[in-house]
Phi, psi and omega in degrees: 000140183300138180297335181272004182295133180248104182291156174299164181254143182240181182065033173299337180299342176295345181249025174260132181241160174291140177236136181298146177296139181250155179285154180274184182289152175294145181259119177258099185263127175238066184256157177290169175291162180299320182297319178296314181294319181298315181298317179295318182294321177299322176295319177298318182295321179299318179293319180297318178300317181295318179298316181294319181297325182272354183288126178303144184299329183283354181255011181209168172240193186304317176259162184232146176277125179242141180263127176248109185267117181278152178298147179308137177093343183261064184254347182291158179304323183295341180262358183299136187284059185298316183295315180299316182295314183294314186283338178276346181088005178283167177240128179283119182239018175137182179199166172212168181267157169228151185233158177211133180269123178237191177238146178274188183296337180266005179082009179273146179297140182222132180267117177259144184244135174236175181238137175248114183264132178266127179243140173260120184223145171269167177297326178294320179296321180295321177295318180297319178300317178300315181296321179301318182290344178265001175282165175291144182300326181295341181270356186258152177293142182300320180297322178297316180299315180295323179294319180300322182293340182271358187272127177271321183201160180213116188203164174254122183275145175267008180060025183298328184287343184295326181293335181292341179293334183262118183294163183295336180266009178296133182255158179309138181177194180283139170229156174249127176254139175245123182258143172299148177292130182239010173055235183292348178263007185299319180296325176296320177300313182297312182298313182295320180293318178303317180295318179296316181297317179295316180295333180273005176098008180274160179262109182298332182291344181263009178274134172232136180216159177213127179262140177237045181305135011276013174274197185280175171247132178256140181222133177252122181227154176251126182200169174256180186296319181300314178296317181303312183296332179280317186283334183292346178278357179295120189304320182290352180285130178271311180204168181216158183199143174299136179251080186262135173225115185264022184083188179295150181306138182295135180288137178263053182166203179189184179300141182252179174274002181277126179285149176289150174292175181278153179297161176299153177272163176090171182244031178253154173216163183287146175275355181271127186247135174244141177260149175218141174248115187199209186270007178090178180220173168261116184295336180274359180303128188300333181262001180242332196301333180266348190239355180232130174257127183267129173242144183232073180290342180261136186265067177226163177285147179297150177242134181301317181293317179293320178298318179301317179293313181299319179295317179296318179295314179298319179296321177297322180293322182279315192241346185072207180285126184272010185304323184283359183249117181264176177304130180093345177294153176250123182289148173287156177297128183300147180283353179223163166244166189232136168257110183263118176258111180282117180241005179227151001283160180283168192292329182238106182294344181263350179216080185284117185239106184293350177298335175299317180294315182297318178302318181292321178297316179297329180281317188282310192302312182298334180282333184263068181292345178282342180263120183263342183227131176235144177246141173231116175249022178228160178169176180291156181270145175115148182290151176291158177230154189301312186265004182249114176248117184287156175299324180303309180297314183299319181295314179297320179293324179292320181289346180236019187291345178250007179079017184278346177205166184230132174253132169253133188226130176293136185280347180111163188243029182257029183290355179250014178297149183302318181265133184300325181296335179277353179270357185294152182307155184247146178297149001267027179291352177275016178301150180260340183253010180229199181238119171275124190248126175255184183242143168243162172217197185243136178259208180296141179058027175077014180292149180275123180225162175294134172296132188306327183280344188290125181298155186244169178274190007282167169276191179276171176303125182113341175198067188290328180283103176222142354299157175292319190211157174233151174225167181299131179233353178084172174199185183298321181278334181228074185292155175277127178270111188242172174285126172279151185288344180284351178079000184240328187238157175284152171253121179262115186208188176203158179154157178292341177304331185259344174285317185300315179295335175298315179293320178301315181297315180296318181296316180294319179296319179301313181294319183287334184258339183264128187295338185245004187274144170222179182303325180290317177297319180300316178301313182297315184289324179296315180291320180300324184269356182297143181249118178251132182302333180259006177063023176204157183284156174207182183273004181257314181245005181061227178278352177125192185270139177291140179300160183293328184228157177294329178301325178293326180287323187262007185249158173242175168236177182295334181243010180223107191243127178249131179240136182255135177239134174231124182199190176215158182215146176274148174304145181079348182270160179239149177222143178258119182256103179285134182264125180293090183249136183272118177271157171076021178284151173278076189203138181233009186274190183282156177227133174252131174245122181234137178220148175233130177244126177238135176232162170245138183216142174296138178282154178234086189290344180276349175242084189297329179277349177237045187296326175275126182287325185232165168201169174236118177273139185232146178226134183255130178242104184287336183220114184293345186249003178259118182242164173259149178226127188246147182289161181303325180273002177063017179271342182234141182220124182241152175254126183222149180273132186304322185260315181293330182246028186303313183296317181295320179299316181297320179295316180295322179294326176295334179270006176098004177290150184242127179277138181295154180289326183237160177299170179289128179267146175267012182258006181085193181295121182281346179269090183247141174279177186298319182294321177294323178297317180297318181295334182261017177061027184297331183267007178285150182278349174217130184225131176238129181224153178222137178234104176283131180240121191291330183232127178305323185293342182275000178257137179207116179046059182291154178202163172252148168248127179256140178236112177287132181226148176222157179237023180285103188288328188275330183204170180288141180277162178278184176303148175257117176279138180215158173230137178233134169246123179241127179243127174250119184246107176274088202303317184248015182283134183260355178274193182251086180291335180298308180293323179296324177296316179296319181293321184277337181235080190285356175276346178287153179236141173286125183295134176277123182241122180286140176286167178302320180297328183288340180263003182270143176227159176287138181196000000 
């Protein structure tokens, strides 16, 4: 490592202070009267009773799923109909969003969001609910009355829309069914469904299922359209989706006439281990045999195509793009070693069931506590959908829900499909606690562009910016130079399969070499250091391209200083994060402040629109002494400095003007409703923001305020673990702001970074 290297600074949490709890936004309620809402709901209940009575016995169990449709705009946790559910005796088993396009005051189209709550009710419960609504209003709980007023509709669905998910050209094959949680009635659900499936012509022996009570049950079945149309009417089914796996991604190239370079010299290897689930490797491969350990948890014969993919992925993880290495070159010792878990080919080539892979991941990952980063360059085919959360995604998010490990996942290679909706990222790249990785390549004059095949975003609610990150993946004009399976020649190809392991390798190296890094810190630092050609995130390149080296991620310059914070916060609490900013510099130029916040959160698969349980809302205050002061009629608002404008402020206050409680924020209006929060990615598990400030003098003791939030409807959430990377860039400053930051903020520590030699062991 260069002697002039300036490591990032840590222990920023020493400059976090307690912040008083703030009031929330005012609630503007335009709801009907209780009598109007009650009358409408009683009519809905009468129809629901009739529907249940006419429902064939083989399509239901003892209890029935009923849909409670909330009025538009009432999607926040505070509006959830907790009182109604509790007092009626119903059981809350999940929710999803519903949307409606309206027009705003200017006549422009506006998308409004509502919530559809799924309730599990018996016929007796429904009768009791009916009786409650016929009681006198004075006898009812106030919360129950308010909840009734928020209800738009109440009905029993026939699941008719589920068949629309399957196109007319869909052929018999695997599908994944997601069942509502039914608790003590789950065995009845399983038994009844098996009987229904058999009666509809399905083969019960080909059913695979896994329950995650109190969450949903996932089931993989093989069937044709006739069977499909009959089973989808089963009331406990929440959603369905084709479960297609076309094997490893097709190579966009092949073996070349270019010989592979020579293996690294010496008998050392890295102590940092990365895991991968793929098609396996050849242990005797000359460029893998010392650096990759092969595991074979699946009891099937090796496949040439799968091996070719696994070898290419492992090689990408170890060496990256081999283009710069010619025949006779000697490769450097890789910064990581690899544990390769062969999970392909699957046991039945005529009925490919990815549940085999998921089962193996659930078995392997918890046992390998020494491995902090795993890569997946395989997964089911097809774009993600809003209300459909695959078992694959849920399992990866659950295994990383506390930030104890990181999954990097290729987003897929369908970015050139004719319809844009079919170009959307593929599961499990929609994970909220990991990194979905896309590919970039080079355009005219060497510009960085999205590789045409790389799938695009958005992601799902909770991690909308997808891909999170991109790495080089090659294209037809600029192929990726990979390890060929023959051990002698390069494979020239392209694909997100080879971008993802690059990010996995960098993340593992970062954790292994940085004294304070863990998987959560790695996510924050990778996104913070990402370079986007347009300097902002989008659905094509995400937050941008990962830097070429770990040193770039972990380094500062004399005028660009990054500080790392690691802490935790309780939901509803506020924290003040002071930014180490140097005052009194002989400098008048611009300053950029950039920050990335990463959290880990347990997933909530029964609430697809609220899949992230927690989030941290952030507000930036560039100047601690600049406040707003508003006129008595609230028509005029001025910004004034507490000390420089002290006399003017006092005069205005005598005239009835009101000084704001907090300084002026550069984050906009802090009083946001739920829909505004979603639009601003507030519920995302990773957020990157940048605020360019034109004049150094306009900054004074800047800070962030963090607000812990949770959407756990049933109980209070635990602490939210988070990592923040904040970079202050004094853009044209010629002095050494790095040393001045250390001198002025003596609680900060220079991060200890191990050299490549320090992570090597004999092997």
